[in-house]
Amino acid sequence: MDVDVVVIGMGPGGEAVAGSLAAAGLSVVGVENNLVGGECPYWGCIPSKAMVRAGDVLTEGRRLPRFAGSADIEASWAPVAGRVREVTAAWDDSAAAERFTGKGGRLVRGAGRITGPKEVTVGDEVFRARRGVVIATGTAPAVPPIDGLEGTPYWTNREAIEAEKLPASLIVLGGGAIGCELAQVFARFGSRVTVLEAGPRLLGPEEPESSELLRTTFANEGIDVRVNAKAERVRHDGDGFVINDDLRAERLLVAVGRRTNFAGLGLGAVGLDEGARFIDVDDRMRAADGVWAVGDLTGKGAFTHVADYQARIAARDILGEDGPGADYRALPRVTFTDPEIGAVGLTESQARERYSDVRVHSTDLANNTRGWLHRAEGFLKLVEAEGRLVGATSAGPMGGEILGALAVAVHGEVPVERLRQMIYAFPTFHRAIDAALL
C-alpha cells in the first residue's frame, strides 16, 4: 500500500508528528504495538503527577513519617489508585486513537519493521512511504544485570503506577527523577522506603545543591537514602525481596533509567546502526534519506516536551516548510518531588567546562518573603557565562513554574545586567531572581 508517511511508534512524539501531517492532508499510517500516547499518559508523567499531588495534599502541615499497617493508612491508598485509573482512562487509548484517526490518519496495531528504503512492514501488510518514515519508538525501563533479579516480580514504573495495594516496605533502585518521585509518594502514604543510588548523590546530573536539598528532605520524611550503594544480589522469597543479603522489603522498584531497543526495527535496511544507543539526527530530525526520528531515542532528553518539540520540527521538514532547527540550549527539566526541582540549560560545572568567565548567583528561599511566609525550603541558583544567563535551577514550591521565566532568559541569551534591571512582583517566589542577582 502506498502512503505519504509511516510513523513507527505513537507515543507523544509519534502521535504529534503523525497527527500534524494527517491534519495537513497527507496520507499517514501510524503504527503502534501498545497504547497510542506512549509512556507519558499511562505510566509516566500524568499518573505519577496525580500520585505526587495526592501525596502533597495528604502531608500538608505534617512532615512526620508514618508507616503502612494501620487500616486508615491502607485505606488512604485506594483513592490514589482510583485517581490513577481515572487519569489514564483505565489504560484505554480509545480517545487517543480517535484523536489521530479523526484527523484522517490510519492506525495500524502491531510491530513495525523497516524492510527497505521508505518501506515498513507490519504483519502481512507492507506500506511504501512516498515521503518517508518517522521512527518514534521511545524507550523502556532499563533493568540492570543484577544477580538473581531476572524472574523475580520486581516493579518498574509501570507496576508502581498500577499498584492497587500499598506495600508495607519498598526498596527503590535508582536516585534519579523517577526513583525519587515515586519513593516520596509511597513514603508519604505509609511505606517504609529505602533508596539505593549507585552514584555519590541523588539526581546526579543536577546541581549538588539540589541533591543535598532532596537528601535532607527525604531524611526528615523517614526515607532511608543510601548513596554509593550498589545492589550486587537480589533474592525473592515468600515475604519479599532481599538485597545484598541484608536489606529486606516487600517490594522492589527498579528505576535506574531508560533504554532504547532497536532489535527487530530494521534500522540496517536504511543504513542506520542497529547496535547504537541512540539514533543520530540533524537539527531537522533527519536520520537518513527519507528517515526522521523523534523522541527519547534521539538521546536529546527523555521528556515529553522534547518529543513534542522535535515532532513539530520533523513535521515542518516533511511538509517542506521553513523554520528554525532544533536548539537545546534552554532545555527545561523538572523533578516533581516536594520540594520541586526545576532546571534549565547548563549546570555550574558544565558551564565551567565550556567557558572561562563564569559567575554564580544564588539565594535561599528562606530569604524570600513568599518563601518565609510558606516556611519553604529551597533555593534559586543562576549560572552566568560571559555576561549572559546560561543555566538556572529553581528548587522549592512550584520550582518548575518559576523556571519558566528563567528558561525564556536562557533561550533568549538575555544579558544578566538586563535581568538586574527588571521589576519583579512582590511578594512572589520568582522575586528570588532579583535577590540572587543583587
Coordinates of C-alpha atoms in Angstrom, one line a residue:
M1 CA 0.0 0.0 0.0
D2 CA 1.3 3.4 -1.0
V3 CA 1.0 6.3 1.5
D4 CA 2.9 9.5 2.2
V5 CA 4.4 8.9 5.6
V6 CA 4.6 6.0 8.0
V7 CA 5.2 6.7 11.7
I8 CA 6.5 3.8 13.8
G9 CA 5.6 4.4 17.4
M10 CA 2.7 6.5 18.5
G11 CA 4.0 7.9 21.8
P12 CA 4.0 11.6 22.4
G13 CA 6.4 12.5 19.6
G14 CA 5.0 10.0 17.1
E15 CA 1.4 10.9 17.8
A16 CA 2.2 14.6 17.5
V17 CA 4.1 14.3 14.1
A18 CA 1.5 11.8 12.7
G19 CA -1.4 14.0 13.7
S20 CA 0.2 17.2 12.3
L21 CA 0.9 15.5 9.0
A22 CA -2.6 13.9 8.7
A23 CA -4.2 17.3 9.6
A24 CA -2.1 18.8 6.8
G25 CA -3.7 16.5 4.3
L26 CA -1.1 13.8 3.9
S27 CA -1.9 10.1 4.0
V28 CA -0.3 8.9 7.2
V29 CA -0.1 5.5 8.8
G30 CA 0.7 5.4 12.5
V31 CA 2.0 2.0 13.8
E32 CA 1.7 1.2 17.4
N33 CA 2.3 -2.1 19.3
N34 CA 0.9 -0.9 22.6
L35 CA -1.1 2.2 23.6
V36 CA -1.4 5.4 21.5
G37 CA 0.1 8.1 23.6
G38 CA 3.0 6.1 24.9
E39 CA 4.5 6.0 28.3
C40 CA 3.6 9.5 29.5
P41 CA -0.2 9.4 29.8
Y42 CA -0.4 5.9 31.1
W43 CA 2.7 5.1 33.2
G44 CA 4.7 8.3 33.3
C45 CA 4.1 12.0 33.6
I46 CA 0.4 12.1 34.0
P47 CA -0.4 9.4 36.6
S48 CA 2.8 9.9 38.5
K49 CA 2.0 13.6 39.0
A50 CA -1.5 12.6 40.1
M51 CA 0.2 10.5 42.7
V52 CA 2.6 13.3 43.7
R53 CA -0.3 15.7 44.1
A54 CA -2.2 13.2 46.3
G55 CA 0.9 12.9 48.5
D56 CA 1.2 16.6 48.8
V57 CA -2.4 17.0 49.9
L58 CA -2.0 14.2 52.4
T59 CA 1.0 15.7 54.1
E60 CA 0.1 19.3 54.1
G61 CA 1.1 20.6 57.6
R62 CA 2.7 17.3 58.5
R63 CA 6.3 16.1 57.9
L64 CA 6.4 13.2 60.2
P65 CA 6.8 9.7 58.7
R66 CA 4.1 7.1 59.2
F67 CA 4.3 3.5 58.0
A68 CA 1.9 1.1 56.4
G69 CA 0.0 -1.3 58.6
S70 CA -2.9 0.6 60.1
A71 CA -6.3 0.4 58.4
D72 CA -6.6 4.2 57.8
I73 CA -3.2 4.3 56.0
E74 CA -4.1 1.3 53.9
A75 CA -7.5 2.9 53.1
S76 CA -5.8 6.2 52.0
W77 CA -4.2 4.5 49.0
A78 CA -7.5 3.4 47.5
P79 CA -8.4 6.9 46.3
V80 CA -4.9 7.2 44.8
A81 CA -5.3 4.0 42.8
G82 CA -8.7 5.2 41.7
R83 CA -7.4 8.6 40.6
V84 CA -4.6 6.9 38.6
R85 CA -7.2 4.8 36.8
E86 CA -9.2 7.9 36.1
V87 CA -6.4 10.0 34.6
T88 CA -5.2 7.0 32.5
A89 CA -8.8 6.1 31.4
A90 CA -8.0 2.7 32.9
W91 CA -5.2 2.3 30.4
D92 CA -7.7 2.6 27.4
D93 CA -6.3 4.5 24.4
S94 CA -9.6 4.8 22.5
A95 CA -9.6 8.6 22.9
A96 CA -6.0 9.0 21.7
A97 CA -6.6 6.6 18.8
E98 CA -9.7 8.5 17.7
R99 CA -7.8 11.8 18.0
F100 CA -5.4 10.6 15.3
T101 CA -7.9 8.8 13.1
G102 CA -10.2 11.9 13.3
K103 CA -7.5 13.9 11.5
G104 CA -7.6 11.4 8.7
G105 CA -4.7 9.1 9.8
R106 CA -4.8 5.3 9.7
L107 CA -3.8 3.5 12.9
V108 CA -2.3 0.1 12.5
R109 CA -1.8 -2.1 15.6
G110 CA 1.3 -4.2 15.6
A111 CA 5.2 -4.0 15.5
G112 CA 6.5 -2.1 12.5
R113 CA 9.8 -3.1 10.8
I114 CA 11.7 -1.2 8.2
T115 CA 12.1 -3.6 5.3
G116 CA 13.6 -1.3 2.8
P117 CA 14.1 2.4 1.9
K118 CA 10.8 4.1 2.7
E119 CA 9.1 0.8 3.4
V120 CA 7.6 -0.5 6.6
T121 CA 6.1 -4.0 7.1
V122 CA 3.5 -4.7 9.9
G123 CA 2.5 -8.3 10.0
D124 CA 1.3 -9.1 6.5
E125 CA 0.9 -5.5 5.4
V126 CA 3.6 -3.6 3.5
F127 CA 3.5 0.2 3.4
R128 CA 5.6 2.2 0.9
A129 CA 6.0 5.8 2.0
R130 CA 6.4 8.4 -0.8
R131 CA 7.9 11.0 1.6
G132 CA 9.5 8.8 4.2
V133 CA 9.4 7.1 7.6
V134 CA 9.4 8.6 11.1
I135 CA 10.8 6.5 13.9
A136 CA 9.4 7.3 17.3
T137 CA 9.6 4.0 19.3
G138 CA 10.7 5.6 22.6
T139 CA 12.4 3.8 25.4
A140 CA 11.7 1.2 28.0
P141 CA 12.8 0.9 31.7
A142 CA 16.4 -0.2 32.0
V143 CA 16.9 -3.3 34.0
P144 CA 20.5 -3.9 35.3
P145 CA 22.0 -7.3 35.1
I146 CA 21.9 -7.9 38.9
D147 CA 22.5 -11.5 40.1
G148 CA 19.1 -13.0 40.9
L149 CA 16.9 -10.2 39.6
E150 CA 15.7 -11.8 36.5
G151 CA 12.5 -13.8 37.0
T152 CA 11.5 -12.0 40.2
P153 CA 8.3 -9.9 40.4
Y154 CA 10.2 -6.6 40.7
W155 CA 8.4 -3.3 39.7
T156 CA 9.3 -0.8 37.1
N157 CA 7.5 2.5 36.9
R158 CA 4.6 0.7 35.2
E159 CA 3.9 -1.7 38.1
A160 CA 4.3 1.1 40.6
I161 CA 1.8 3.3 38.8
E162 CA -0.7 0.4 38.6
A163 CA -0.3 -0.7 42.2
E164 CA -3.7 -1.4 43.9
K165 CA -2.2 -2.0 47.3
L166 CA 0.3 0.0 49.3
P167 CA 3.4 -2.1 50.1
A168 CA 4.5 -2.1 53.7
S169 CA 8.1 -1.5 52.6
L170 CA 9.8 -0.6 49.3
I171 CA 13.3 -0.6 48.1
V172 CA 14.0 1.8 45.2
L173 CA 17.0 1.1 43.0
G174 CA 17.9 4.5 41.5
G175 CA 18.0 8.0 42.8
G176 CA 17.1 9.8 39.6
A177 CA 13.9 11.7 38.9
I178 CA 11.6 8.7 38.6
G179 CA 13.0 6.9 41.6
C180 CA 12.9 10.0 43.8
E181 CA 9.3 11.0 42.8
L182 CA 7.9 7.5 43.4
A183 CA 9.9 7.0 46.6
Q184 CA 8.4 10.1 48.1
V185 CA 4.9 9.2 47.1
F186 CA 5.0 5.8 48.6
A187 CA 6.7 7.1 51.8
R188 CA 4.1 9.7 52.3
F189 CA 1.3 7.2 52.1
G190 CA 3.0 5.0 54.7
S191 CA 5.5 2.6 53.1
R192 CA 9.0 2.3 54.6
V193 CA 11.2 3.3 51.7
T194 CA 14.9 2.8 51.1
V195 CA 16.6 4.4 48.1
L196 CA 19.8 2.8 46.8
E197 CA 21.8 5.0 44.5
A198 CA 25.0 3.7 42.9
G199 CA 26.4 7.2 42.4
P200 CA 27.5 9.7 45.0
R201 CA 24.3 11.6 45.3
L202 CA 20.6 11.8 44.3
L203 CA 19.7 13.5 41.0
G204 CA 23.3 13.1 39.8
P205 CA 23.0 15.2 36.6
E206 CA 21.6 18.2 38.5
E207 CA 23.3 20.8 40.8
P208 CA 24.8 19.3 44.0
E209 CA 22.7 21.8 46.0
S210 CA 19.6 20.1 44.5
S211 CA 20.9 16.7 45.6
E212 CA 21.5 17.9 49.2
L213 CA 18.2 19.6 49.5
L214 CA 16.4 16.4 48.5
R215 CA 18.5 14.2 50.7
T216 CA 17.7 16.4 53.7
T217 CA 14.0 16.4 52.9
F218 CA 13.9 12.6 52.5
A219 CA 15.7 12.2 55.8
N220 CA 13.1 14.3 57.5
E221 CA 10.3 12.3 55.9
G222 CA 11.8 9.0 57.1
I223 CA 13.2 7.9 53.7
D224 CA 16.4 6.0 54.1
V225 CA 18.8 7.2 51.3
R226 CA 22.0 5.2 50.7
V227 CA 24.4 6.6 48.1
N228 CA 27.4 4.9 46.6
A229 CA 25.3 1.7 47.2
K230 CA 25.1 -0.9 44.5
A231 CA 22.7 -3.9 44.5
E232 CA 25.0 -6.9 44.0
R233 CA 22.5 -9.6 44.6
V234 CA 18.7 -9.9 44.7
R235 CA 16.7 -12.7 46.2
H236 CA 13.0 -13.1 46.3
D237 CA 11.2 -15.3 48.8
G238 CA 7.6 -15.6 50.0
D239 CA 7.9 -12.5 52.2
G240 CA 9.5 -10.1 49.7
F241 CA 12.9 -9.1 48.3
V242 CA 16.4 -9.3 49.9
I243 CA 19.2 -7.1 48.6
N244 CA 22.8 -8.0 49.2
D245 CA 21.7 -10.5 51.9
D246 CA 20.9 -7.8 54.4
L247 CA 18.3 -5.3 53.1
R248 CA 14.7 -6.6 53.0
A249 CA 11.4 -5.1 51.7
E250 CA 8.1 -6.3 50.5
R251 CA 8.5 -4.7 47.0
L252 CA 11.4 -3.7 44.8
L253 CA 11.2 -0.8 42.3
V254 CA 13.8 -0.7 39.6
A255 CA 14.2 2.9 38.5
V256 CA 17.8 3.2 37.1
G257 CA 16.9 4.9 33.8
R258 CA 15.6 4.2 30.4
R259 CA 16.9 2.2 27.4
T260 CA 16.3 2.0 23.7
N261 CA 15.7 -1.3 22.0
F262 CA 16.2 -1.3 18.2
A263 CA 16.1 -5.1 17.8
G264 CA 13.7 -6.1 15.1
L265 CA 13.2 -2.5 13.9
G266 CA 15.2 -3.0 10.8
L267 CA 17.4 0.1 11.0
G268 CA 20.1 -1.7 8.9
A269 CA 17.7 -1.5 5.9
V270 CA 18.2 2.3 5.8
G271 CA 21.9 2.3 6.7
L272 CA 21.5 3.0 10.5
D273 CA 23.4 1.3 13.2
E274 CA 21.2 -1.3 14.9
G275 CA 23.6 -1.6 17.9
A276 CA 23.7 2.1 18.6
R277 CA 22.4 3.5 21.9
F278 CA 20.6 6.3 20.1
I279 CA 19.7 7.4 16.6
D280 CA 21.7 10.4 15.5
V281 CA 19.6 13.2 13.9
D282 CA 20.4 16.6 12.5
D283 CA 18.7 19.8 13.5
R284 CA 15.7 18.9 11.2
M285 CA 15.3 15.4 12.8
R286 CA 16.7 13.7 9.7
A287 CA 18.4 10.4 10.5
A288 CA 18.9 9.2 6.9
D289 CA 17.5 9.8 3.5
G290 CA 13.7 9.6 3.9
V291 CA 14.0 8.8 7.6
W292 CA 13.3 11.1 10.6
A293 CA 13.5 10.2 14.3
V294 CA 11.9 12.0 17.3
G295 CA 11.7 11.4 21.0
D296 CA 13.7 9.6 23.6
L297 CA 15.6 7.5 21.0
T298 CA 17.4 10.6 19.7
G299 CA 19.2 11.0 23.1
K300 CA 18.3 14.7 23.5
G301 CA 16.3 14.2 26.7
A302 CA 13.7 11.6 27.7
F303 CA 10.9 14.2 28.1
T304 CA 7.5 14.5 26.5
H305 CA 8.3 18.2 25.8
V306 CA 11.4 17.3 23.9
A307 CA 9.4 14.7 21.8
D308 CA 6.7 17.3 21.1
Y309 CA 9.3 19.9 20.1
Q310 CA 11.1 17.6 17.8
A311 CA 7.8 16.4 16.3
R312 CA 7.0 20.0 15.2
I313 CA 10.4 20.3 13.5
A314 CA 10.1 17.0 11.8
A315 CA 6.6 17.8 10.5
R316 CA 7.7 21.1 9.1
D317 CA 10.6 19.4 7.3
I318 CA 8.5 16.7 5.9
L319 CA 6.0 19.3 4.6
G320 CA 8.8 21.4 3.1
E321 CA 8.1 24.3 5.3
D322 CA 10.7 26.8 6.6
G323 CA 11.5 27.1 10.2
P324 CA 14.3 27.1 12.8
G325 CA 16.1 23.8 13.5
A326 CA 16.4 22.2 16.9
D327 CA 18.1 24.2 19.7
Y328 CA 18.5 22.5 23.1
R329 CA 20.4 25.3 24.9
A330 CA 17.3 26.1 27.1
L331 CA 16.1 22.5 27.6
P332 CA 14.0 22.6 30.8
R333 CA 13.6 19.7 33.2
V334 CA 11.7 19.2 36.4
T335 CA 11.7 16.6 39.1
F336 CA 8.3 16.7 40.7
T337 CA 9.3 15.9 44.3
D338 CA 8.5 18.2 47.2
P339 CA 10.4 20.5 47.0
E340 CA 10.1 20.6 43.3
I341 CA 13.4 20.9 41.4
G342 CA 13.4 22.7 38.1
A343 CA 16.5 23.3 36.0
V344 CA 17.3 24.7 32.6
G345 CA 20.4 25.0 30.5
L346 CA 23.8 24.3 31.9
T347 CA 24.8 23.4 35.5
E348 CA 27.6 25.3 37.1
S349 CA 30.1 22.5 36.4
Q350 CA 29.0 22.3 32.8
A351 CA 29.4 26.0 32.3
R352 CA 32.9 26.0 33.8
E353 CA 33.9 23.3 31.4
R354 CA 32.8 25.4 28.4
Y355 CA 33.5 29.0 29.5
S356 CA 36.4 30.8 31.2
D357 CA 34.2 33.6 32.6
V358 CA 31.6 32.1 34.8
R359 CA 29.8 33.6 37.7
V360 CA 27.2 32.1 40.0
H361 CA 24.3 33.9 41.8
S362 CA 22.2 32.2 44.4
T363 CA 19.8 32.8 47.2
D364 CA 18.0 30.8 49.8
L365 CA 14.2 30.8 49.6
A366 CA 14.0 31.4 53.3
N367 CA 15.3 34.9 52.5
N368 CA 12.4 35.4 50.0
T369 CA 9.3 36.9 51.6
R370 CA 6.9 34.4 49.9
G371 CA 9.3 31.6 50.9
W372 CA 9.4 32.9 54.5
L373 CA 5.6 33.0 54.6
H374 CA 5.3 29.5 53.3
R375 CA 8.2 28.2 55.5
A376 CA 9.6 26.9 52.3
E377 CA 12.8 25.1 51.8
G378 CA 14.7 25.6 48.6
F379 CA 17.0 27.9 46.6
L380 CA 17.5 29.7 43.4
K381 CA 20.8 29.4 41.5
L382 CA 21.7 31.3 38.4
V383 CA 24.7 30.5 36.2
E384 CA 26.2 33.4 34.2
A385 CA 28.8 32.9 31.5
E386 CA 30.3 35.8 29.5
G387 CA 27.6 38.1 30.8
R388 CA 24.6 36.0 29.9
L389 CA 22.4 33.6 31.7
V390 CA 23.3 30.1 30.5
G391 CA 21.7 28.0 33.2
A392 CA 19.5 28.1 36.3
T393 CA 18.0 25.9 39.0
S394 CA 14.8 26.7 40.9
A395 CA 14.2 24.4 43.8
G396 CA 11.3 24.8 46.1
P397 CA 7.5 25.2 45.9
M398 CA 6.4 25.5 42.3
G399 CA 10.0 25.2 41.2
G400 CA 9.0 24.2 37.7
E401 CA 6.7 27.2 37.3
I402 CA 9.3 29.7 38.4
L403 CA 11.6 28.1 35.9
G404 CA 9.5 29.5 33.0
A405 CA 11.0 33.0 33.3
L406 CA 14.5 31.6 33.5
A407 CA 14.0 29.3 30.5
V408 CA 13.0 32.4 28.4
A409 CA 16.1 34.2 29.6
V410 CA 18.4 31.3 28.8
H411 CA 16.8 30.7 25.4
G412 CA 16.9 34.4 24.5
E413 CA 20.6 34.7 25.7
V414 CA 19.5 37.6 27.9
P415 CA 22.4 39.6 29.4
V416 CA 22.4 39.3 33.2
E417 CA 22.6 43.0 33.5
R418 CA 19.3 43.3 31.8
L419 CA 17.8 40.9 34.2
R420 CA 19.0 43.1 37.0
Q421 CA 17.0 46.0 35.6
M422 CA 13.7 44.1 35.5
I423 CA 10.9 44.7 38.0
Y424 CA 9.9 41.5 39.9
A425 CA 6.4 41.3 41.5
F426 CA 6.3 41.3 45.3
P427 CA 5.7 39.0 47.2
T428 CA 6.3 36.1 44.8
F429 CA 8.6 33.2 44.7
H430 CA 10.1 34.4 41.4
R431 CA 11.2 37.6 43.1
A432 CA 14.1 35.4 44.3
I433 CA 15.6 36.0 40.8
D434 CA 16.1 39.6 41.8
A435 CA 17.6 38.7 45.2
A436 CA 20.0 36.3 43.6
L437 CA 21.3 38.8 41.1
L438 CA 21.6 41.6 43.7

